[in-house]
XYZ file of C-alpha atoms in Angstrom:
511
model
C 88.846 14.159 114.435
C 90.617 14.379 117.858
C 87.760 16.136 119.112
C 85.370 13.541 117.908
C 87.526 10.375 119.133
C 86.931 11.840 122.723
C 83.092 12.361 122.161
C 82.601 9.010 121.425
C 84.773 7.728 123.688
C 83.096 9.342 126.802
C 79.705 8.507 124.955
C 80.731 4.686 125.228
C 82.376 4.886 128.439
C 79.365 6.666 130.023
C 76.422 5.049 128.365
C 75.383 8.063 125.864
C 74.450 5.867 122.907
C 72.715 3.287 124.900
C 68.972 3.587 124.635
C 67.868 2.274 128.321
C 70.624 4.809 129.500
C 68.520 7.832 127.370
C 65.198 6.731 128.523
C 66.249 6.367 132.067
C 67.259 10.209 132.131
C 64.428 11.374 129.881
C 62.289 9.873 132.774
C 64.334 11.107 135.374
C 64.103 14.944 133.713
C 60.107 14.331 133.235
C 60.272 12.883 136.987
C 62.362 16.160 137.623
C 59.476 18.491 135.699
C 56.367 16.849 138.085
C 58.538 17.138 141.455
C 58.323 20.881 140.541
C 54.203 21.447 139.905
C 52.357 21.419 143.472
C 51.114 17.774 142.522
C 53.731 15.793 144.035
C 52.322 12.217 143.607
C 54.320 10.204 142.235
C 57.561 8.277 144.084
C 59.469 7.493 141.061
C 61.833 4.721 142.576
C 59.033 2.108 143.732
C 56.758 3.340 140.729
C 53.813 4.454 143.410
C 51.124 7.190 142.940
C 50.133 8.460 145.987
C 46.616 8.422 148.067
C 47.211 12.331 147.525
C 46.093 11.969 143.827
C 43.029 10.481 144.439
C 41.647 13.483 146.467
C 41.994 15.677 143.070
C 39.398 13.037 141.473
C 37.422 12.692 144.781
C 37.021 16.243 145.020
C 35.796 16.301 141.520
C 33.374 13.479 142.129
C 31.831 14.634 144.751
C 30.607 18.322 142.659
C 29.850 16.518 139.774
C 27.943 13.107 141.437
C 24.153 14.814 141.163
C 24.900 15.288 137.380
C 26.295 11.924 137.094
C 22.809 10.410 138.401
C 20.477 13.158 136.188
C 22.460 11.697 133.043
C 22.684 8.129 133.783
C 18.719 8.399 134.070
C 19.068 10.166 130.492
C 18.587 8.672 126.604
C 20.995 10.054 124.094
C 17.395 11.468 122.583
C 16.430 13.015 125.561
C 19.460 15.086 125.828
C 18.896 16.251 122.089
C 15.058 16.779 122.815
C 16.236 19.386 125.840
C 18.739 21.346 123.903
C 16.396 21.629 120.901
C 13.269 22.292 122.766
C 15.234 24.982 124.789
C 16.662 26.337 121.906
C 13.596 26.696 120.111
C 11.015 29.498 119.502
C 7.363 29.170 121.041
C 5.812 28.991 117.365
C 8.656 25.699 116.288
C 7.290 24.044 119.163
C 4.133 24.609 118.296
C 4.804 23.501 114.679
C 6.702 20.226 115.559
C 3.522 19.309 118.280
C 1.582 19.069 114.568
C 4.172 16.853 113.187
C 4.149 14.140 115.792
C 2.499 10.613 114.202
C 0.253 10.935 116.371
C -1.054 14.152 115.528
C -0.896 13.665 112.133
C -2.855 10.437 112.608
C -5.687 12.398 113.805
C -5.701 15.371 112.065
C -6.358 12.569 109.122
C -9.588 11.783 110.806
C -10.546 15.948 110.688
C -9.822 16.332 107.040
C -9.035 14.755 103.825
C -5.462 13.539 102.807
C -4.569 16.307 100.421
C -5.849 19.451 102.323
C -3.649 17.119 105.586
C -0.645 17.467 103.195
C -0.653 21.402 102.745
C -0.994 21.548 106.297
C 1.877 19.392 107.152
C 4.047 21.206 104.613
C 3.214 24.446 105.983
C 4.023 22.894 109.692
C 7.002 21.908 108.088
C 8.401 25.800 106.838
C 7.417 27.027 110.132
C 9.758 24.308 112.247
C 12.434 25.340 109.940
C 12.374 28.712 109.033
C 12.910 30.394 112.351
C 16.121 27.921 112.030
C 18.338 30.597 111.041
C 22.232 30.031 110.778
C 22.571 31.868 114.659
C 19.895 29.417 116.406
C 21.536 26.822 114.461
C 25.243 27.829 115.835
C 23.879 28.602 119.633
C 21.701 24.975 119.329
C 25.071 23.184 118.521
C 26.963 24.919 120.618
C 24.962 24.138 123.652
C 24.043 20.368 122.193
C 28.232 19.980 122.494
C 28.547 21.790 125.708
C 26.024 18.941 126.740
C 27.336 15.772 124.901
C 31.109 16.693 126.397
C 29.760 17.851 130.281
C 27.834 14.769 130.166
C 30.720 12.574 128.736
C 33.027 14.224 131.926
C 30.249 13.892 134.942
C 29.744 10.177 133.518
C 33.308 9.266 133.755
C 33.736 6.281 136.080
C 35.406 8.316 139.322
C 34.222 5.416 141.705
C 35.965 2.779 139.606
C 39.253 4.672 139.905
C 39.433 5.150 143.891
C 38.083 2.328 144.347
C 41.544 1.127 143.745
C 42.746 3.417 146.305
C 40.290 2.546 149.239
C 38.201 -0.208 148.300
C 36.054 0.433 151.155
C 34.697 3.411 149.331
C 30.931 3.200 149.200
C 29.339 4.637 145.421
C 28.449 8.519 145.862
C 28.622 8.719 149.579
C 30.426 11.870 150.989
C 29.557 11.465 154.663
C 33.014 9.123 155.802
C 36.148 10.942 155.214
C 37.904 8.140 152.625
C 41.631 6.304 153.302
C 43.059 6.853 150.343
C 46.279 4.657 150.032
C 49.406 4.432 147.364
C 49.368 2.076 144.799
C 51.404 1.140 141.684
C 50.892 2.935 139.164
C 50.375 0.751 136.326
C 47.089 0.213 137.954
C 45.725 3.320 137.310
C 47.511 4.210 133.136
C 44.243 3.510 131.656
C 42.272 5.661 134.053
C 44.467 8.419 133.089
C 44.061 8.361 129.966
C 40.578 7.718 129.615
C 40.604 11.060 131.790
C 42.092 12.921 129.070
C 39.405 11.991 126.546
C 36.174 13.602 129.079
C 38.345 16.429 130.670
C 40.928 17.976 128.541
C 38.348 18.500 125.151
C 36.474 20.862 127.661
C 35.936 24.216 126.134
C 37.206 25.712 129.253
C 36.851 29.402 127.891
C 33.338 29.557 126.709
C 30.346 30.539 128.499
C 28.905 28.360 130.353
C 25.950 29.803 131.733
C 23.287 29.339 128.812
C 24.023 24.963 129.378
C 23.368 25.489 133.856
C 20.534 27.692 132.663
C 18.921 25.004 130.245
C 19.150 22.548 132.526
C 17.729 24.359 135.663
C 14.948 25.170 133.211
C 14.376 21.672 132.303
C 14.729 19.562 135.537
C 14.024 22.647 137.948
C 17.084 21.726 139.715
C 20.989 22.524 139.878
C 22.653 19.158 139.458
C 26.136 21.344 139.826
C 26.170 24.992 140.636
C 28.385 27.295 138.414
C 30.392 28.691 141.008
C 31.639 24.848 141.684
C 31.714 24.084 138.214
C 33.836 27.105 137.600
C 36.305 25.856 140.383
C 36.224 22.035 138.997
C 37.296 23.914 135.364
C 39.932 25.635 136.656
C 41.532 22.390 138.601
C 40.906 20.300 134.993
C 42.614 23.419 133.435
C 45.402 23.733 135.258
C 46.273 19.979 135.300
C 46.088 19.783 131.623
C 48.368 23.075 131.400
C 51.049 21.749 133.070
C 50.634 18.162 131.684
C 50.490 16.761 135.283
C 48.696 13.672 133.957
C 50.683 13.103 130.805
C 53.783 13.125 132.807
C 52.248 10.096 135.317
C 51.745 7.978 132.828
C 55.189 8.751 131.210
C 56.110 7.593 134.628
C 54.595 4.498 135.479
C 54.332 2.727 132.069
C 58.238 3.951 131.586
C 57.613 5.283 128.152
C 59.059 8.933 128.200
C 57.946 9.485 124.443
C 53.954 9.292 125.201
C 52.492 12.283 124.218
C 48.757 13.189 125.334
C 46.442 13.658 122.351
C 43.389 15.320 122.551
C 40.844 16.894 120.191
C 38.565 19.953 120.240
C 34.697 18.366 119.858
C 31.786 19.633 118.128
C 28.838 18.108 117.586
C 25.453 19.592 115.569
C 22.139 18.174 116.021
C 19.590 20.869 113.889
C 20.141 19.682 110.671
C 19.614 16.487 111.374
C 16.592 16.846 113.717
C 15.078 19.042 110.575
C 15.641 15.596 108.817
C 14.154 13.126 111.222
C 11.059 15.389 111.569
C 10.023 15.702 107.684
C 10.801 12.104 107.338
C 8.435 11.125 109.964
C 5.767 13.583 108.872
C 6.076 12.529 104.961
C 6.717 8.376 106.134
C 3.619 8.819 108.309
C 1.598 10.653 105.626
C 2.700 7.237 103.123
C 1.597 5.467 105.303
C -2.088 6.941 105.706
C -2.284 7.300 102.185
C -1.500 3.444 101.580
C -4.329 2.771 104.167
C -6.554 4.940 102.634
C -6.074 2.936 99.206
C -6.175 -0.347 101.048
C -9.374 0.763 101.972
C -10.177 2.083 99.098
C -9.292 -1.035 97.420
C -10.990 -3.251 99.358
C -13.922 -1.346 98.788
C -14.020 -1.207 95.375
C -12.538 -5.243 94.966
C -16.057 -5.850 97.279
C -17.918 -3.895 94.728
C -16.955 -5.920 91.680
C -16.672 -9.401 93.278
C -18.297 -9.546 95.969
C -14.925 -10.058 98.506
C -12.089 -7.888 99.153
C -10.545 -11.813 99.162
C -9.349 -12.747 95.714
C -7.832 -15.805 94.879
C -3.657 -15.070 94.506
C -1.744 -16.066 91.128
C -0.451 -19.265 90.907
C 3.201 -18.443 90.934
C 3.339 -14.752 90.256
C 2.236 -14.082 93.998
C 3.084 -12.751 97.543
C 4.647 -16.246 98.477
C 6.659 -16.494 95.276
C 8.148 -13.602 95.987
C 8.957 -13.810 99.508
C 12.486 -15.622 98.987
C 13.885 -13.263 96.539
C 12.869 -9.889 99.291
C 14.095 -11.414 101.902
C 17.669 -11.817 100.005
C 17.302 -8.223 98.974
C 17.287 -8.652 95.368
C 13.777 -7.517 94.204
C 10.131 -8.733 94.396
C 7.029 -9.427 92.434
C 6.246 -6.004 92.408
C 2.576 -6.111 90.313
C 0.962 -9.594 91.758
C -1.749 -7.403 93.419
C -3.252 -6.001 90.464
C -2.466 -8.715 87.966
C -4.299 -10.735 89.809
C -7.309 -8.188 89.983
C -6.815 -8.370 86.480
C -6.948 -11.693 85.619
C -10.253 -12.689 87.764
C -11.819 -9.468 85.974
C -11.290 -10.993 82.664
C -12.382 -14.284 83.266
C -15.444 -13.077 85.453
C -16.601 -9.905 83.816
C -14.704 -9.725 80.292
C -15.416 -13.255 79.114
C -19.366 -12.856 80.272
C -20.580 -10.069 81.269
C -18.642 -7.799 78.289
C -18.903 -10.240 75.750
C -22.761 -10.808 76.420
C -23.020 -6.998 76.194
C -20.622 -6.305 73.666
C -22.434 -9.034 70.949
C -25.748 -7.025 72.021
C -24.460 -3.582 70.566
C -21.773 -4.163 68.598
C -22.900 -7.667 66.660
C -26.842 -6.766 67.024
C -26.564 -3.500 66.589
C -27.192 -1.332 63.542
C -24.339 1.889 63.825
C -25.034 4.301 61.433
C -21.226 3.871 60.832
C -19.470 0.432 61.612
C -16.409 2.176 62.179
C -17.368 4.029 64.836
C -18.169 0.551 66.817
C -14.321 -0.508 65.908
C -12.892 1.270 68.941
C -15.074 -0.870 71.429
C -15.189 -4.085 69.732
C -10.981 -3.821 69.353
C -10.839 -3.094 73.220
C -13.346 -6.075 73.905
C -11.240 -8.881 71.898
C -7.878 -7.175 73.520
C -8.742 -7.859 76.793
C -10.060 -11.248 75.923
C -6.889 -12.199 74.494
C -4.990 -10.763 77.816
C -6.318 -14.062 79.554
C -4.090 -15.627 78.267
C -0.906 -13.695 78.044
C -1.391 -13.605 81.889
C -1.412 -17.316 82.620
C 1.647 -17.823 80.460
C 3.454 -15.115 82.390
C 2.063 -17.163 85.621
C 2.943 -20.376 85.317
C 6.549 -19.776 83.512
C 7.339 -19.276 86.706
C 7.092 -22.499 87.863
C 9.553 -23.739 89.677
C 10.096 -26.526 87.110
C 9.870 -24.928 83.728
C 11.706 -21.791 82.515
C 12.002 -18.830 84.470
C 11.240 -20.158 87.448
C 13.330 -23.101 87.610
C 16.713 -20.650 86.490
C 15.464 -18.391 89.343
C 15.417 -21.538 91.422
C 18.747 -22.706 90.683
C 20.284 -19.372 90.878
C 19.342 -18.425 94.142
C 20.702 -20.707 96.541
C 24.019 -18.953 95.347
C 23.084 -15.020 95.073
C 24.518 -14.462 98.377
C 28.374 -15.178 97.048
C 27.999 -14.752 93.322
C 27.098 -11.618 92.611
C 26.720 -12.461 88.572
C 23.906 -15.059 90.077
C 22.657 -12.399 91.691
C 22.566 -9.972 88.715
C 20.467 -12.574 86.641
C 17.793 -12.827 88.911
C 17.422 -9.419 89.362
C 17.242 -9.093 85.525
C 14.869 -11.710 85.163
C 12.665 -9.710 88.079
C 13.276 -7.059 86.162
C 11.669 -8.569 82.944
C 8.880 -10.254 84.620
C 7.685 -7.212 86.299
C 7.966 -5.057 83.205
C 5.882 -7.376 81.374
C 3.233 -7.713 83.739
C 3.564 -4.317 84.057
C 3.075 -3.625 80.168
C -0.148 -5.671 80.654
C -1.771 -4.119 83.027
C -0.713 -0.413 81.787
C -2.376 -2.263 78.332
C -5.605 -3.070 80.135
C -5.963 0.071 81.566
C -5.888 1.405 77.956
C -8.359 -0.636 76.904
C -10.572 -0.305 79.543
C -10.846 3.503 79.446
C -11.420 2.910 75.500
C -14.413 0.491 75.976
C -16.019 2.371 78.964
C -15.603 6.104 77.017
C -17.412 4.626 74.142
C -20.028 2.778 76.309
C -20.697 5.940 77.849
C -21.318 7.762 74.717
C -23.200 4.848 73.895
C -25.668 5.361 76.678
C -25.961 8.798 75.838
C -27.217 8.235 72.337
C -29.389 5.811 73.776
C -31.384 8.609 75.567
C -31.569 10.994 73.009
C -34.911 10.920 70.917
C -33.127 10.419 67.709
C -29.865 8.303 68.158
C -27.197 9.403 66.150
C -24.935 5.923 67.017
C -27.336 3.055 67.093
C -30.512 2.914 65.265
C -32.330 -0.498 66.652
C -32.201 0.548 70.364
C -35.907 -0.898 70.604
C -34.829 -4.182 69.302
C -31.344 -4.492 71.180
C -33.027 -4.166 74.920
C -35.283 -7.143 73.490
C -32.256 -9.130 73.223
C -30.950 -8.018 76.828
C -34.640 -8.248 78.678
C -35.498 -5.278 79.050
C -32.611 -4.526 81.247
C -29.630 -3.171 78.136
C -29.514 0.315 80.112
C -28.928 -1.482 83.484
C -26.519 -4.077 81.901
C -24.448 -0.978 80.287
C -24.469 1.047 83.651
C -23.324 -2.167 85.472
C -20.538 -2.861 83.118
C -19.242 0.574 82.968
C -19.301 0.646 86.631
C -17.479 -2.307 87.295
C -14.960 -1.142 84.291
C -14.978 2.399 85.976
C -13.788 0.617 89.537
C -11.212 -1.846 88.234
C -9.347 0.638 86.291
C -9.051 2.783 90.102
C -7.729 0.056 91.399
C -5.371 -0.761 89.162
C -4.527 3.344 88.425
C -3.779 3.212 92.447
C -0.479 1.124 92.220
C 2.362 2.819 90.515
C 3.496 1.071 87.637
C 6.539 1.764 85.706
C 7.827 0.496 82.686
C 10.438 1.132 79.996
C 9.365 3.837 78.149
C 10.765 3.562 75.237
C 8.755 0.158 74.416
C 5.507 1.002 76.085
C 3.389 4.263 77.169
C-alpha cells in the first residue's frame, strides 16, 4: 500500500496520468526513433519538414516521369489489352481476331448463320483452352504488376513539391529546384496517399517480364530496370523503417496512427474470357434478329403486299412503351398478334372461307369425317377474330385492364404492391395473347397439312378424298389448284413468321 501511495503520488506530481503529458513523450520517443534513421527531416519544435524531404520524391519523379506520361496517354482497357495480348499464344490471338464484331459481321456475309455459329464456338475453345491455370497466374500477375506500377508512376509528385518550390515547372529536370521547409500539416495527406501507390509494391518479385512487356509494346523504356531497381530499394527502405508513418505521427500530433497497407492482386483472364463470348454470342443475336427482320419483312410483303402493317389498337409498341421504360414488363407478342389479326380478317374471312365452302361444303369426301379436321381449323380461326379485339381494346385506357394499369402506374415507382399488379396483369395479357397465337399456329398447320393432302388427291387419276374434283374447279373458275397453292402458301408463310418469335406460356394450361 505504501509502495503504491508513492506511485501515485509521483504519477500526480509529475504528470503520469495526464493524457497530453503521455502523448507529448510518445511523440517525443517517435521524434527520438526518426532523429536516428539517415532521414532527418523533420524539426519537431516548429512542426517543419524540411526542403531535404522533397529531394527523396524529386529524385523519384524524375525516373519515373516518362512512365507517368506513357500511362496518362493510357485507357484502363488498353493496359488490359497489353498484358493479355502479351501474355497470349500466337493461335489465341489469332482466335480472338475472329471474334471481333466486326469480323463476325462479315464472316455472316461468307456463310450462313448456323455453319457462322460452329465457327465462332470453335474460335471460342481455342481463345480459352491454351488458358491454362499457369498463363492464367503469370497474366494476373503481370496485369497487377501493371495496375500497381502504374498507380505509383501516376502519383501526383508535382503537386507535392510544388508546395516546396512553387516555382517548379511540371517534368522539367534541367534547373536544379529550391526546395524550402514548410509545416507539415501541409503535406499529411500527401503522405499518406504515398503509402497507398508505394508501400503495396511487391518489392521482391521479378520484375523483368512487366519492363520486358512494355519495351515490347511501345518499343521504348519509359524507366530502365537498373533505376527502377534503385527507386525500389529507396521505397523499401522508407517503408522498413516507417520513416513516413513516423512524419505524420509528427505533424498531425497523433502518436497512435498506424500506417495500413494491403498486398494487391488483381486478375483480368477470367473476365476477359467473359467479355469475349458475350460479345461473340450478343453479336451473333443480333445478326440472327436481323436476319428474321428480314426474313419477316419478306415474308409480311409476300402475304400483304407491305412489310407495313397497321399496329393494334392498344395492344401495341406505344402502349407498351410506359410500362419498359419503368422496368416492369412489356407487350411482349404485339408483333405477331397483329400479323395475326390482319391475316384473319384478310385471308381467313375470304380467301379460306371462299376456299374452304368450295371443298369442304361442295365437295363430295368419300368420308365426311375426314373433312372435320379442316373445316374445325377453318371456323377456329374465324372465331379468333374476335377473341383478339376483345383482348385489344380491354386495354383501353378507360375500361378494364387498361384503366387499373393506368391508375396503378403513376405509383409503381414507390409501391412496390402497385408495381406487382401490373406486372401480373402483363403477365396475363401476354400469356393470353400468347395462348392465341400458339392456338393459331395449331390450326394453321392442321388446315394447310390437310390442304396439302388435298392437292395431292387432286392429282391422282382416281381420288381417294374428293370425288367431284371436275365440278369443284367449276365453282372456283378454273383456277381451285391455284387458289389451294395460294392459300397454303400464304398459310405456310404466316405460320414462319409467327414460329420466329419465341412464345412462352404456362404449360400446364396450354401446349
Amino acid at each position: 500500500m505504501g509502495n503504491s501511495f508513492l506511485s501515485n503520488l509521483f504519477s500526480s506530481l509529475f504528470g503520469g496520468n495526464d493524457p497530453e503529458a503521455q502523448k507529448k513523450r510518445q511523440l517525443k520517443n517517435i521524434y527520438k526513433s526518426l532523429s536516428k534513421t539517415k532521414y532527418k527531416v523533420y524539426k519537431q519544435n516548429s512542426n517543419e519538414i524540411d526542403g531535404s524531404f522533397a529531394k527523396i520524391y524529386y529524385d523519384i519523379y524524375k525516373v519515373i516521369s516518362p512512365a507517368q506520361v506513357m500511362f496518362q496517354s493510357m485507357t484502363p482497357n488498353q493496359i488490359k489489352r497489353m498484358v493479355l495480348e502479351f501474355g497470349m499464344t500466337k493461335n489465341q490471338k489469332a482466335a480472338l481476331d475472329q471474334l471481333t464484331e466486326q469480323a463476325i459481321s462479315e464472316n455472316a456475309r461468307k456463310m450462313p448463320l448456323k455453319d457462322l455459329a460452329v465457327k465462332v464456338k470453335k474460335d471460342l475453345e481455342a481463345l480459352t483452352t491454351e488458358f491454362d491455370s499457369t498463363r492464367i497466374m503469370k497474366i494476373d500477375d503481370l496485369y497487377t504488376k501493371l495496375v500497381l506500377f502504374s498507380a505509383f508512376c501516376q502519383y501526383d509528385f508535382y503537386f507535392t513539391l510544388r508546395k516546396f518550390d512553387n516555382n517548379l515547372k511540371e517534368r522539367s529536370f534541367n534547373a536544379t529546384p529550391k526546395f524550402n521547409t514548410i509545416n507539415g500539416t501541409y503535406i499529411i495527406e500527401d503522405l499518406k496517399n504515398f503509402i497507398d501507390v508505394a508501400f503495396v509494391l511487391p518489392f521482391d518479385d521479378d520484375w523483368e517480364p512487366l519492363f520486358k512487356m512494355l519495351k515490347t509494346a511501345k518499343s521504348v523504356e519509359p524507366v530502365t530496370m537498373s533505376a527502377w531497381k534503385k527507386v525500389m530499394a529507396r521505397v523499401r527502405q522508407l517503408r522498413d523503417q516507417h520513416i513516413f508513418e513516423m512524419l505524420i505521427q509528427l505533424t498531425s500530433e497523433n502518436p497512435l496512427y498506424k500506417e495500413e497497407y494491403k498486398p494487391k492482386t488483381y486478375t483480368i483472364v477470367e473476365d476477359f474470357i467473359q467479355e469475349n463470348r458475350n460479345l461473340a454470342e450478343n453479336t451473333l443475336e443480333s445478326l440472327k434478329a436481323q436476319q428474321t427482320a428480314g426474313k419477316i419483312e419478306g415474308l409480311l410483303t409476300q402475304i400483304f403486299g407491305t412489310p407495313e402493317i397497321e399496329p393494334l389498337k392498344y395492344y401495341n409498341e406505344a402502349g407498351s412503351a410506359p410500362f419498359e421504360r419503368k422496368g416492369i414488363g412489356a407487350y411482349e407478342y404485339h408483333e405477331p398478334l397483329c400479323y395475326l389479326k390482319h391475316f384473319i380478317m384478310d385471308y381467313v374471312k375470304k380467301n379460306v372461307k371462299e376456299l374452304s365452302d368450295i371443298l369442304l361444303v361442295r365437295g363430295e369426301w368419300i368420308n365426311q369425317q375426314l373433312a372435320k379436321p379442316m373445316s374445325d381449323a377453318q371456323h377456329i380461326l374465324s372465331d379468333m377474330l374476335q377473341d383478339i379485339i376483345k383482348l385489344d381494346e380491354s386495354l383501353n385506357e378507360t375500361v378494364d385492364l387498361g384503366l387499373k394499369m393506368k391508375t396503378l402506374l403513376p405509383r409503381s415507382d414507390r409501391d412496390k404492391e402497385s408495381k406487382g399488379i401490373i406486372l401480373s396483369t402483363l403477365n396475363i395479357i401476354n400469356d393470353t395473347a400468347g395462348r392465341m397465337i400458339l392456338n393459331s399456329i395449331k390450326q394453321f398447320i392442321t388446315y394447310d397439312r390437310n390442304l396439302k393432302m388435298v392437292l395431292e388427291d387432286s392429282a391422282k387419276q382416281h381420288p381417294s378424298l374428293i370425288m367431284n374434283w371436275k365440278d369443284l374447279d367449276h365453282f372456283a373458275e378454273g383456277n381451285l389448284k391455284n387458289m389451294c397453292i395460294d392459300t397454303y402458301k400464304k398459310i405456310y408463310n404466316l405460320v414462319q413468321i409467327l414460329q420466329s418469335y419465341n412464345i412462352s406460356v404456362e404449360e400446364d394450361e396450354e401446349e
